Amino acid sequence: MEVIAKGMSDPLSVIFLEGVAYVVDSGNSRVGYVVLSKSVFLEPNKMKVDDLCKAVERRGIVCSARMKKPMADALKKWIVSQQKAEGMKADELNTLKLNETMSCPVSLTVAGDEVIFVGDAHTHSVHQVALENNGAFLRGQALCTIAIPESLPYSMSVFKSSLIVADASSRGDLWKINLQTQQRELLLANGTSTLQCAHGVATNEEKVYFTD
């Protein structure tokens, strides 16, 4: 067992995607991330000359010559300056800065390559977030928001073309949301003989599993 991050308040959910652990740090009103693989960001010393040239030109980085060492040095310097400006520290939990405010994130799930869902208890909604990697740090771009009135979206899981949401509020239910139309379908209602209060949910290709 290894501790990968400290200093959180109510870390309610964690997922792993492409070398990065994403954590809901609910008490601090943020989604954080810890980079667990060096290959997540640019590694100038391991890059070929052609790749270095493209990376330098794409970012408008000035270097003394189009040779491997000068370009690698210039790119490393750019990475350090970008991470410093972002306030990022490689071995700590960093805030995933988003283009929308999420006051009380409580749940996470992977939606696909470079896309996650974040459940927010304050706005009673689920946000689809695209992850953006500039080679030095990560940010998130909210693509759409799915409102679930008076909900506590405590757990989520993608099931085929839908999102299954465990709503742990007193009025909550187990919801199935069509990701194309955003329409909700009630699977099970809280406070019944089948389900008292939905908390956790997981899926495979055929079934939905939930905790009560």
mmCIF file of C-alpha atoms in Angstrom, residues 91-199:
data_model
loop_
_atom_site.group_PDB
_atom_site.id
_atom_site.type_symbol
_atom_site.label_atom_id
_atom_site.label_comp_id
_atom_site.label_asym_id
_atom_site.label_seq_id
_atom_site.Cartn_x
_atom_site.Cartn_y
_atom_site.Cartn_z
ATOM 1 C CA ASP A 91 4.010 14.527 -6.433
ATOM 2 C CA GLU A 92 1.000 16.179 -4.769
ATOM 3 C CA LEU A 93 -2.745 16.451 -5.254
ATOM 4 C CA ASN A 94 -3.253 19.287 -7.719
ATOM 5 C CA THR A 95 -6.527 21.081 -8.384
ATOM 6 C CA LEU A 96 -8.103 20.244 -11.725
ATOM 7 C CA LYS A 97 -9.038 23.739 -12.843
ATOM 8 C CA LEU A 98 -12.391 23.840 -14.627
ATOM 9 C CA ASN A 99 -14.202 26.372 -16.755
ATOM 10 C CA GLU A 100 -17.259 25.980 -14.493
ATOM 11 C CA THR A 101 -17.550 26.177 -10.715
ATOM 12 C CA MET A 102 -18.481 23.004 -8.872
ATOM 13 C CA SER A 103 -19.365 23.847 -5.279
ATOM 14 C CA CYS A 104 -19.675 20.352 -3.837
ATOM 15 C CA PRO A 105 -18.347 17.555 -6.065
ATOM 16 C CA VAL A 106 -19.103 14.135 -4.575
ATOM 17 C CA SER A 107 -18.590 11.502 -7.277
ATOM 18 C CA LEU A 108 -16.525 10.639 -10.345
ATOM 19 C CA THR A 109 -16.606 8.085 -13.125
ATOM 20 C CA VAL A 110 -14.709 7.521 -16.363
ATOM 21 C CA ALA A 111 -16.740 8.241 -19.480
ATOM 22 C CA GLY A 112 -14.141 7.378 -22.126
ATOM 23 C CA ASP A 113 -10.767 8.545 -23.370
ATOM 24 C CA GLU A 114 -10.007 11.893 -21.707
ATOM 25 C CA VAL A 115 -13.610 12.355 -20.520
ATOM 26 C CA ILE A 116 -15.037 12.010 -17.003
ATOM 27 C CA PHE A 117 -18.324 12.708 -15.229
ATOM 28 C CA VAL A 118 -18.436 14.712 -11.992
ATOM 29 C CA GLY A 119 -21.475 14.629 -9.713
ATOM 30 C CA ASP A 120 -22.147 17.873 -7.796
ATOM 31 C CA ALA A 121 -24.373 17.776 -4.707
ATOM 32 C CA HIS A 122 -24.797 21.560 -4.478
ATOM 33 C CA THR A 123 -26.124 22.093 -8.002
ATOM 34 C CA HIS A 124 -27.852 18.662 -8.044
ATOM 35 C CA SER A 125 -26.299 17.842 -11.391
ATOM 36 C CA VAL A 126 -23.773 15.770 -13.299
ATOM 37 C CA HIS A 127 -21.086 17.461 -15.402
ATOM 38 C CA GLN A 128 -19.417 15.850 -18.404
ATOM 39 C CA VAL A 129 -15.813 17.073 -18.398
ATOM 40 C CA ALA A 130 -13.206 16.779 -21.146
ATOM 41 C CA LEU A 131 -9.656 16.532 -19.837
ATOM 42 C CA GLU A 132 -7.082 18.747 -21.522
ATOM 43 C CA ASN A 133 -3.346 18.061 -21.333
ATOM 44 C CA ASN A 134 -0.995 20.771 -22.586
ATOM 45 C CA GLY A 135 2.072 18.632 -21.886
ATOM 46 C CA ALA A 136 2.799 20.259 -18.520
ATOM 47 C CA PHE A 137 -0.487 20.168 -16.563
ATOM 48 C CA LEU A 138 -4.128 19.125 -16.817
ATOM 49 C CA ARG A 139 -7.314 21.146 -16.956
ATOM 50 C CA GLY A 140 -10.982 20.321 -17.432
ATOM 51 C CA GLN A 141 -13.537 21.688 -19.872
ATOM 52 C CA ALA A 142 -17.190 21.126 -18.954
ATOM 53 C CA LEU A 143 -18.980 19.919 -22.080
ATOM 54 C CA CYS A 144 -22.504 19.651 -20.733
ATOM 55 C CA THR A 145 -24.478 19.587 -17.495
ATOM 56 C CA ILE A 146 -27.278 17.145 -16.722
ATOM 57 C CA ALA A 147 -29.631 18.404 -14.014
ATOM 58 C CA ILE A 148 -31.158 15.936 -11.544
ATOM 59 C CA PRO A 149 -33.378 18.123 -9.299
ATOM 60 C CA GLU A 150 -32.896 17.788 -5.514
ATOM 61 C CA SER A 151 -30.435 14.951 -6.016
ATOM 62 C CA LEU A 152 -27.283 13.776 -4.276
ATOM 63 C CA PRO A 153 -25.420 12.035 -7.122
ATOM 64 C CA TYR A 154 -23.334 9.896 -4.781
ATOM 65 C CA SER A 155 -22.065 7.368 -7.311
ATOM 66 C CA MET A 156 -22.110 6.934 -11.099
ATOM 67 C CA SER A 157 -21.148 4.418 -13.754
ATOM 68 C CA VAL A 158 -21.381 4.404 -17.544
ATOM 69 C CA PHE A 159 -23.533 1.576 -18.922
ATOM 70 C CA LYS A 160 -23.545 1.240 -22.719
ATOM 71 C CA SER A 161 -24.884 4.591 -23.994
ATOM 72 C CA SER A 162 -26.272 5.609 -20.607
ATOM 73 C CA LEU A 163 -25.095 6.891 -17.245
ATOM 74 C CA ILE A 164 -26.369 5.143 -14.119
ATOM 75 C CA VAL A 165 -26.591 7.498 -11.127
ATOM 76 C CA ALA A 166 -27.109 6.470 -7.517
ATOM 77 C CA ASP A 167 -29.003 9.359 -5.930
ATOM 78 C CA ALA A 168 -28.513 9.105 -2.149
ATOM 79 C CA SER A 169 -30.829 11.965 -1.225
ATOM 80 C CA SER A 170 -33.978 11.418 0.839
ATOM 81 C CA ARG A 171 -35.968 11.762 -2.384
ATOM 82 C CA GLY A 172 -33.396 9.892 -4.431
ATOM 83 C CA ASP A 173 -33.507 6.943 -6.741
ATOM 84 C CA LEU A 174 -31.392 4.867 -9.079
ATOM 85 C CA TRP A 175 -31.451 6.727 -12.375
ATOM 86 C CA LYS A 176 -30.570 5.782 -15.929
ATOM 87 C CA ILE A 177 -29.665 8.800 -18.081
ATOM 88 C CA ASN A 178 -29.478 8.574 -21.864
ATOM 89 C CA LEU A 179 -26.225 10.338 -22.776
ATOM 90 C CA GLN A 180 -27.494 11.360 -26.190
ATOM 91 C CA THR A 181 -30.849 12.828 -25.192
ATOM 92 C CA GLN A 182 -30.129 13.469 -21.449
ATOM 93 C CA GLN A 183 -33.536 12.001 -20.637
ATOM 94 C CA ARG A 184 -33.863 10.248 -17.258
ATOM 95 C CA GLU A 185 -35.433 6.877 -16.628
ATOM 96 C CA LEU A 186 -36.239 5.643 -13.132
ATOM 97 C CA LEU A 187 -34.787 2.198 -12.496
ATOM 98 C CA LEU A 188 -35.545 1.916 -8.779
ATOM 99 C CA ALA A 189 -36.956 4.330 -6.209
ATOM 100 C CA ASN A 190 -35.434 4.898 -2.761
ATOM 101 C CA GLY A 191 -37.581 3.985 0.232
ATOM 102 C CA THR A 192 -39.054 0.847 -1.312
ATOM 103 C CA SER A 193 -38.745 -2.825 -0.422
ATOM 104 C CA THR A 194 -36.160 -3.219 -3.197
ATOM 105 C CA LEU A 195 -34.094 -0.122 -2.454
ATOM 106 C CA GLN A 196 -33.901 1.924 0.746
ATOM 107 C CA CYS A 197 -31.127 4.345 -0.283
ATOM 108 C CA ALA A 198 -28.863 4.029 -3.325
ATOM 109 C CA HIS A 199 -25.188 4.701 -2.591
#
